[in-house]
């Protein structure tokens, strides 16, 4: 009973500061988004004295936020789809087949996560510029296609490693039973393994989407005014003469909706997919 009481006290001591640390910034963002600009720039007030929804309306015209939103959605969704599709086949090969160089390939995939992203920025820039120069037109640099390829360089390796670990936890007897019934290797993958690996696939998809949605380093250097994403475009609210803090807060709330909604809907699959490979 003493241990249970001490654990309960420890839980409250830990959870209450964490809750305050999380809720207070969200509350400040929400209340700032409901204030006129003069109130945000003036003395801080915990409760808006002149609440207004104007920032949620003005944020679309102050900067081309809708264009940034579309760019982020296209680039992030495309990189997520490519990451999932390629990771499925690569993880299946690593998990179910033994071939020369399998260990080295897995090690290289995992080792790419050790290096900071800024290390790949200049090489990718040089590669994209040289490819466009050889083609005679802009294909990769400052385009959506180039940004999708860039995002694959850091979402795909971890997706392969995570999905391969999940497939290792699925009994091989399922594959063998399907092959005994006359199913090919690809048939076993699509009919047996993929349904069983659905939580892992969803976890990979959520990871790839969340990683691309909030990425700013590559997006700030490999895009222009037409292909700019949300993470970079929101900086446009800061001009030479003013910073529209209330619109920044409103835009931050709006662009967070896809991530928050997706996470709440798929959180049980995400937790299952991330933890399944740890217990075999």
CSV table of C-alpha atoms in Angstrom, one decimal:
chain,number,residue,atom,x,y,z
A,1,UNK,CA,0.0,0.0,0.0
A,2,UNK,CA,2.9,2.3,0.7
A,3,UNK,CA,4.4,1.7,-2.7
A,4,UNK,CA,1.1,2.3,-4.4
A,5,UNK,CA,0.6,5.6,-2.5
A,6,UNK,CA,4.2,6.8,-3.3
A,7,UNK,CA,3.7,5.9,-6.9
A,8,UNK,CA,0.5,7.9,-7.1
A,9,UNK,CA,2.2,10.9,-5.5
A,10,UNK,CA,5.1,10.5,-7.9
A,11,UNK,CA,2.7,10.3,-10.9
A,12,UNK,CA,1.0,13.6,-9.9
A,13,UNK,CA,4.3,15.3,-9.3
A,14,UNK,CA,5.5,14.4,-12.8
A,15,UNK,CA,2.2,14.7,-14.8
A,16,UNK,CA,1.1,18.1,-13.4
A,17,UNK,CA,4.2,20.0,-14.4
A,18,UNK,CA,4.2,18.3,-17.8
A,19,UNK,CA,0.5,19.2,-18.3
A,20,UNK,CA,1.2,22.8,-17.4
A,21,UNK,CA,4.2,22.9,-19.6
A,22,UNK,CA,2.0,21.7,-22.5
A,23,UNK,CA,-1.3,23.5,-21.9
A,24,UNK,CA,0.0,27.0,-21.1
A,25,UNK,CA,1.8,27.5,-24.5
A,26,UNK,CA,-1.3,26.2,-26.4
A,27,UNK,CA,-3.5,28.6,-24.4
A,28,UNK,CA,-1.2,31.5,-25.2
A,29,UNK,CA,-1.3,30.6,-28.9
A,30,UNK,CA,-5.1,30.3,-28.9
A,31,UNK,CA,-5.7,33.6,-27.0
A,32,UNK,CA,-3.2,35.5,-29.1
A,33,UNK,CA,-5.0,34.3,-32.2
A,34,UNK,CA,-8.2,35.8,-30.9
A,35,UNK,CA,-6.7,39.3,-30.1
A,36,UNK,CA,-6.2,42.3,-32.4
A,37,UNK,CA,-2.6,43.0,-33.3
A,38,UNK,CA,-2.3,46.0,-31.0
A,39,UNK,CA,-3.3,43.8,-28.0
A,40,UNK,CA,-0.8,41.2,-28.9
A,41,UNK,CA,2.0,43.7,-29.3
A,42,UNK,CA,1.0,45.5,-26.1
A,43,UNK,CA,1.2,44.3,-22.5
A,44,UNK,CA,0.5,40.6,-22.2
A,45,UNK,CA,-3.0,39.7,-21.0
A,46,UNK,CA,-4.1,36.2,-20.1
A,47,UNK,CA,-7.6,36.8,-21.4
A,48,UNK,CA,-8.4,38.7,-24.6
A,49,UNK,CA,-10.2,42.0,-23.8
A,50,UNK,CA,-11.3,42.5,-27.4
A,51,UNK,CA,-11.8,39.0,-28.8
A,52,UNK,CA,-12.0,38.8,-32.6
A,53,UNK,CA,-11.9,36.2,-35.4
A,54,UNK,CA,-10.3,38.6,-37.8
A,55,UNK,CA,-6.8,37.0,-37.6
A,56,UNK,CA,-8.3,33.7,-38.9
A,57,UNK,CA,-9.7,35.6,-41.9
A,58,UNK,CA,-6.8,38.0,-42.6
A,59,UNK,CA,-4.1,35.3,-42.4
A,60,UNK,CA,-5.2,34.0,-45.9
A,61,UNK,CA,-4.7,37.4,-47.6
A,62,UNK,CA,-1.6,38.7,-45.8
A,63,UNK,CA,0.4,35.9,-47.3
A,64,UNK,CA,-0.6,33.2,-49.9
A,65,UNK,CA,-1.2,30.7,-47.1
A,66,UNK,CA,-3.5,28.5,-49.2
A,67,UNK,CA,-0.7,28.0,-51.8
A,68,UNK,CA,1.7,27.1,-49.0
A,69,UNK,CA,-0.8,24.7,-47.6
A,70,UNK,CA,-1.3,23.0,-51.0
A,71,UNK,CA,2.5,22.8,-51.6
A,72,UNK,CA,3.0,21.2,-48.1
A,73,UNK,CA,0.1,18.8,-48.7
A,74,UNK,CA,1.3,17.7,-52.1
A,75,UNK,CA,4.9,17.3,-51.1
A,76,UNK,CA,4.3,15.6,-47.8
A,77,UNK,CA,1.6,13.2,-49.0
A,78,UNK,CA,3.7,12.2,-52.1
A,79,UNK,CA,6.8,11.6,-50.0
A,80,UNK,CA,4.7,9.6,-47.6
A,81,UNK,CA,3.2,7.4,-50.3
A,82,UNK,CA,6.6,6.8,-51.9
A,83,UNK,CA,8.2,6.0,-48.5
A,84,UNK,CA,5.5,3.5,-47.7
A,85,UNK,CA,5.5,1.7,-51.1
A,86,UNK,CA,9.3,1.4,-51.3
A,87,UNK,CA,9.6,0.5,-47.6
A,88,UNK,CA,7.1,-2.3,-48.0
A,89,UNK,CA,9.2,-4.1,-50.7
A,90,UNK,CA,12.5,-3.3,-49.2
A,91,UNK,CA,11.4,-4.4,-45.7
A,92,UNK,CA,9.9,-7.6,-47.1
A,93,UNK,CA,13.2,-8.5,-48.8
A,94,UNK,CA,15.2,-7.8,-45.6
A,95,UNK,CA,12.8,-9.6,-43.4
A,96,UNK,CA,12.1,-12.7,-45.4
A,97,UNK,CA,15.2,-13.3,-47.6
A,98,UNK,CA,18.9,-14.0,-46.8
A,99,UNK,CA,21.2,-12.5,-49.4
A,100,UNK,CA,24.8,-11.4,-49.6
A,101,UNK,CA,25.2,-7.9,-48.2
A,102,UNK,CA,21.9,-8.0,-46.3
A,103,UNK,CA,23.6,-7.0,-43.0
A,104,UNK,CA,25.6,-4.3,-44.6
A,105,UNK,CA,22.5,-2.9,-46.4
A,106,UNK,CA,20.6,-2.8,-43.1
A,107,UNK,CA,23.5,-1.2,-41.3
A,108,UNK,CA,23.9,1.5,-44.0
A,109,UNK,CA,20.1,2.3,-43.8
A,110,UNK,CA,20.3,2.7,-40.0
A,111,UNK,CA,23.6,4.6,-40.1
A,112,UNK,CA,22.0,7.4,-42.2
A,113,UNK,CA,20.0,8.4,-39.2
A,114,UNK,CA,23.2,9.3,-37.4
A,115,UNK,CA,24.1,12.2,-39.6
A,116,UNK,CA,22.5,15.7,-39.3
A,117,UNK,CA,20.3,16.8,-42.1
A,118,UNK,CA,22.5,19.9,-42.8
A,119,UNK,CA,25.2,17.5,-43.9
A,120,UNK,CA,23.2,16.5,-47.0
A,121,UNK,CA,22.0,20.0,-47.9
A,122,UNK,CA,24.9,21.1,-50.0
A,123,UNK,CA,25.4,17.8,-51.8
A,124,UNK,CA,21.7,17.7,-52.7
A,125,UNK,CA,21.8,21.3,-53.9
A,126,UNK,CA,24.8,20.5,-56.2
A,127,UNK,CA,23.2,17.4,-57.5
A,128,UNK,CA,19.9,19.1,-58.3
A,129,UNK,CA,21.6,22.1,-60.0
A,130,UNK,CA,23.8,19.9,-62.1
A,131,UNK,CA,21.0,17.6,-63.2
A,132,UNK,CA,18.8,20.6,-64.1
A,133,UNK,CA,21.8,22.1,-66.0
A,134,UNK,CA,22.3,18.9,-68.0
A,135,UNK,CA,18.6,18.6,-68.8
A,136,UNK,CA,18.3,22.2,-69.8
A,137,UNK,CA,15.3,23.0,-67.7
A,138,UNK,CA,14.3,23.1,-64.0
A,139,UNK,CA,13.3,19.7,-62.9
A,140,UNK,CA,14.6,19.2,-59.3
A,141,UNK,CA,15.9,22.5,-57.9
A,142,UNK,CA,13.1,24.7,-56.4
A,143,UNK,CA,10.4,22.3,-57.5
A,144,UNK,CA,8.0,20.0,-55.7
A,145,UNK,CA,9.6,17.0,-57.3
A,146,UNK,CA,13.0,17.9,-55.9
A,147,UNK,CA,11.6,18.4,-52.4
A,148,UNK,CA,9.8,15.1,-52.6
A,149,UNK,CA,13.1,13.4,-53.5
A,150,UNK,CA,14.8,15.3,-50.7
A,151,UNK,CA,12.3,14.2,-48.1
A,152,UNK,CA,12.7,10.5,-49.2
A,153,UNK,CA,16.4,10.7,-48.3
A,154,UNK,CA,15.6,10.9,-44.6
A,155,UNK,CA,12.1,9.4,-44.3
A,156,UNK,CA,12.7,6.2,-46.4
A,157,UNK,CA,15.7,4.8,-44.4
A,158,UNK,CA,14.0,4.9,-41.1
A,159,UNK,CA,10.7,3.6,-42.7
A,160,UNK,CA,12.5,0.6,-44.1
A,161,UNK,CA,14.2,-0.2,-40.8
A,162,UNK,CA,11.0,0.2,-38.8
A,163,UNK,CA,8.8,-1.8,-41.1
A,164,UNK,CA,11.5,-4.6,-41.4
A,165,UNK,CA,11.5,-4.9,-37.6
A,166,UNK,CA,7.7,-5.1,-37.6
A,167,UNK,CA,7.7,-7.8,-40.3
A,168,UNK,CA,10.3,-9.8,-38.4
A,169,UNK,CA,7.7,-10.1,-35.6
A,170,UNK,CA,5.2,-11.7,-38.0
A,171,UNK,CA,5.5,-15.6,-38.0
A,172,UNK,CA,7.0,-17.0,-41.2
A,173,UNK,CA,4.5,-19.8,-41.0
A,174,UNK,CA,1.9,-17.5,-42.5
A,175,UNK,CA,4.1,-17.0,-45.6
A,176,UNK,CA,4.9,-20.7,-45.9
A,177,UNK,CA,1.2,-21.7,-45.5
A,178,UNK,CA,0.3,-19.2,-48.3
A,179,UNK,CA,3.1,-20.6,-50.6
A,180,UNK,CA,1.9,-24.2,-49.9
A,181,UNK,CA,-1.5,-23.2,-51.1
A,182,UNK,CA,0.0,-22.1,-54.4
A,183,UNK,CA,0.6,-18.4,-53.7
A,184,UNK,CA,3.7,-16.7,-55.1
A,185,UNK,CA,6.0,-14.6,-53.0
A,186,UNK,CA,4.3,-11.4,-54.1
A,187,UNK,CA,0.9,-13.0,-53.5
A,188,UNK,CA,2.0,-13.9,-49.9
A,189,UNK,CA,3.1,-10.3,-49.4
A,190,UNK,CA,-0.1,-8.7,-50.6
A,191,UNK,CA,-2.6,-11.3,-49.3
A,192,UNK,CA,-1.0,-12.4,-46.0
A,193,UNK,CA,1.8,-10.2,-44.8
A,194,UNK,CA,0.4,-6.7,-45.6
A,195,UNK,CA,-2.9,-7.2,-43.7
A,196,UNK,CA,-0.9,-8.5,-40.7
A,197,UNK,CA,1.5,-5.6,-41.0
A,198,UNK,CA,-1.2,-2.9,-41.2
A,199,UNK,CA,-0.3,-1.3,-37.8
A,200,UNK,CA,3.4,-1.1,-38.9
A,201,UNK,CA,2.5,0.4,-42.3
A,202,UNK,CA,0.3,3.0,-40.7
A,203,UNK,CA,3.1,3.9,-38.2
A,204,UNK,CA,5.5,4.3,-41.1
A,205,UNK,CA,3.0,6.5,-43.0
A,206,UNK,CA,2.3,8.7,-39.9
A,207,UNK,CA,6.1,9.1,-39.3
A,208,UNK,CA,6.8,10.0,-42.9
A,209,UNK,CA,3.9,12.5,-43.0
A,210,UNK,CA,4.8,14.2,-39.7
A,211,UNK,CA,8.5,14.4,-40.6
A,212,UNK,CA,7.8,16.1,-44.0
A,213,UNK,CA,5.0,18.4,-42.7
A,214,UNK,CA,7.2,20.2,-40.2
A,215,UNK,CA,10.5,20.1,-42.1
A,216,UNK,CA,12.1,23.5,-42.6
A,217,UNK,CA,15.8,23.2,-43.3
A,218,UNK,CA,15.6,21.7,-46.9
A,219,UNK,CA,12.3,23.6,-47.7
A,220,UNK,CA,14.0,26.9,-46.9
A,221,UNK,CA,16.8,26.3,-49.3
A,222,UNK,CA,15.3,24.2,-52.1
A,223,UNK,CA,12.1,26.1,-52.8
A,224,UNK,CA,11.1,29.4,-54.3
A,225,UNK,CA,8.0,31.7,-53.9
A,226,UNK,CA,5.9,29.3,-55.9
A,227,UNK,CA,6.9,26.0,-54.3
A,228,UNK,CA,7.3,27.3,-50.7
A,229,UNK,CA,5.8,25.1,-48.0
A,230,UNK,CA,4.0,26.1,-44.8
A,231,UNK,CA,7.0,25.8,-42.5
A,232,UNK,CA,8.9,28.4,-44.6
A,233,UNK,CA,5.9,30.4,-45.8
A,234,UNK,CA,4.8,31.3,-42.3
A,235,UNK,CA,7.9,33.4,-41.9
A,236,UNK,CA,6.3,35.8,-44.4
A,237,UNK,CA,4.1,37.2,-41.7
A,238,UNK,CA,7.2,39.0,-40.4
A,239,UNK,CA,7.8,42.0,-42.7
A,240,UNK,CA,10.3,44.8,-42.5
A,241,UNK,CA,7.9,47.1,-40.7
A,242,UNK,CA,5.7,44.7,-38.7
A,243,UNK,CA,5.2,41.2,-37.4
A,244,UNK,CA,1.6,39.9,-37.5
A,245,UNK,CA,1.8,37.8,-34.4
A,246,UNK,CA,-2.0,37.2,-34.1
A,247,UNK,CA,-2.1,35.9,-37.6
A,248,UNK,CA,1.0,33.7,-37.0
A,249,UNK,CA,-0.8,32.1,-34.0
A,250,UNK,CA,-4.0,31.6,-36.0
A,251,UNK,CA,-2.1,30.1,-38.9
A,252,UNK,CA,-0.2,27.8,-36.5
A,253,UNK,CA,-3.4,26.5,-35.2
A,254,UNK,CA,-4.9,25.9,-38.6
A,255,UNK,CA,-1.9,24.1,-40.1
A,256,UNK,CA,-1.7,21.9,-37.0
A,257,UNK,CA,-5.1,20.5,-37.6
A,258,UNK,CA,-4.1,17.7,-40.1
A,259,UNK,CA,-1.3,16.5,-37.9
A,260,UNK,CA,-3.4,16.5,-34.7
A,261,UNK,CA,-6.4,14.9,-36.3
A,262,UNK,CA,-4.4,12.2,-38.0
A,263,UNK,CA,-2.5,11.4,-34.8
A,264,UNK,CA,-5.7,11.1,-32.8
A,265,UNK,CA,-7.3,8.9,-35.3
A,266,UNK,CA,-4.3,6.6,-35.9
A,267,UNK,CA,-2.6,6.8,-32.5
A,268,UNK,CA,-3.4,3.2,-31.5
A,269,UNK,CA,-1.9,1.9,-34.8
A,270,UNK,CA,1.1,4.2,-34.3
A,271,UNK,CA,1.9,2.8,-30.8
A,272,UNK,CA,1.4,-0.8,-32.0
A,273,UNK,CA,3.6,-0.3,-35.0
A,274,UNK,CA,6.4,1.3,-33.1
A,275,UNK,CA,6.5,-1.2,-30.3
A,276,UNK,CA,5.7,-4.5,-32.1
A,277,UNK,CA,9.3,-5.0,-33.3
A,278,UNK,CA,10.7,-4.7,-29.7
A,279,UNK,CA,9.0,-8.0,-28.6
A,280,UNK,CA,9.4,-11.1,-30.7
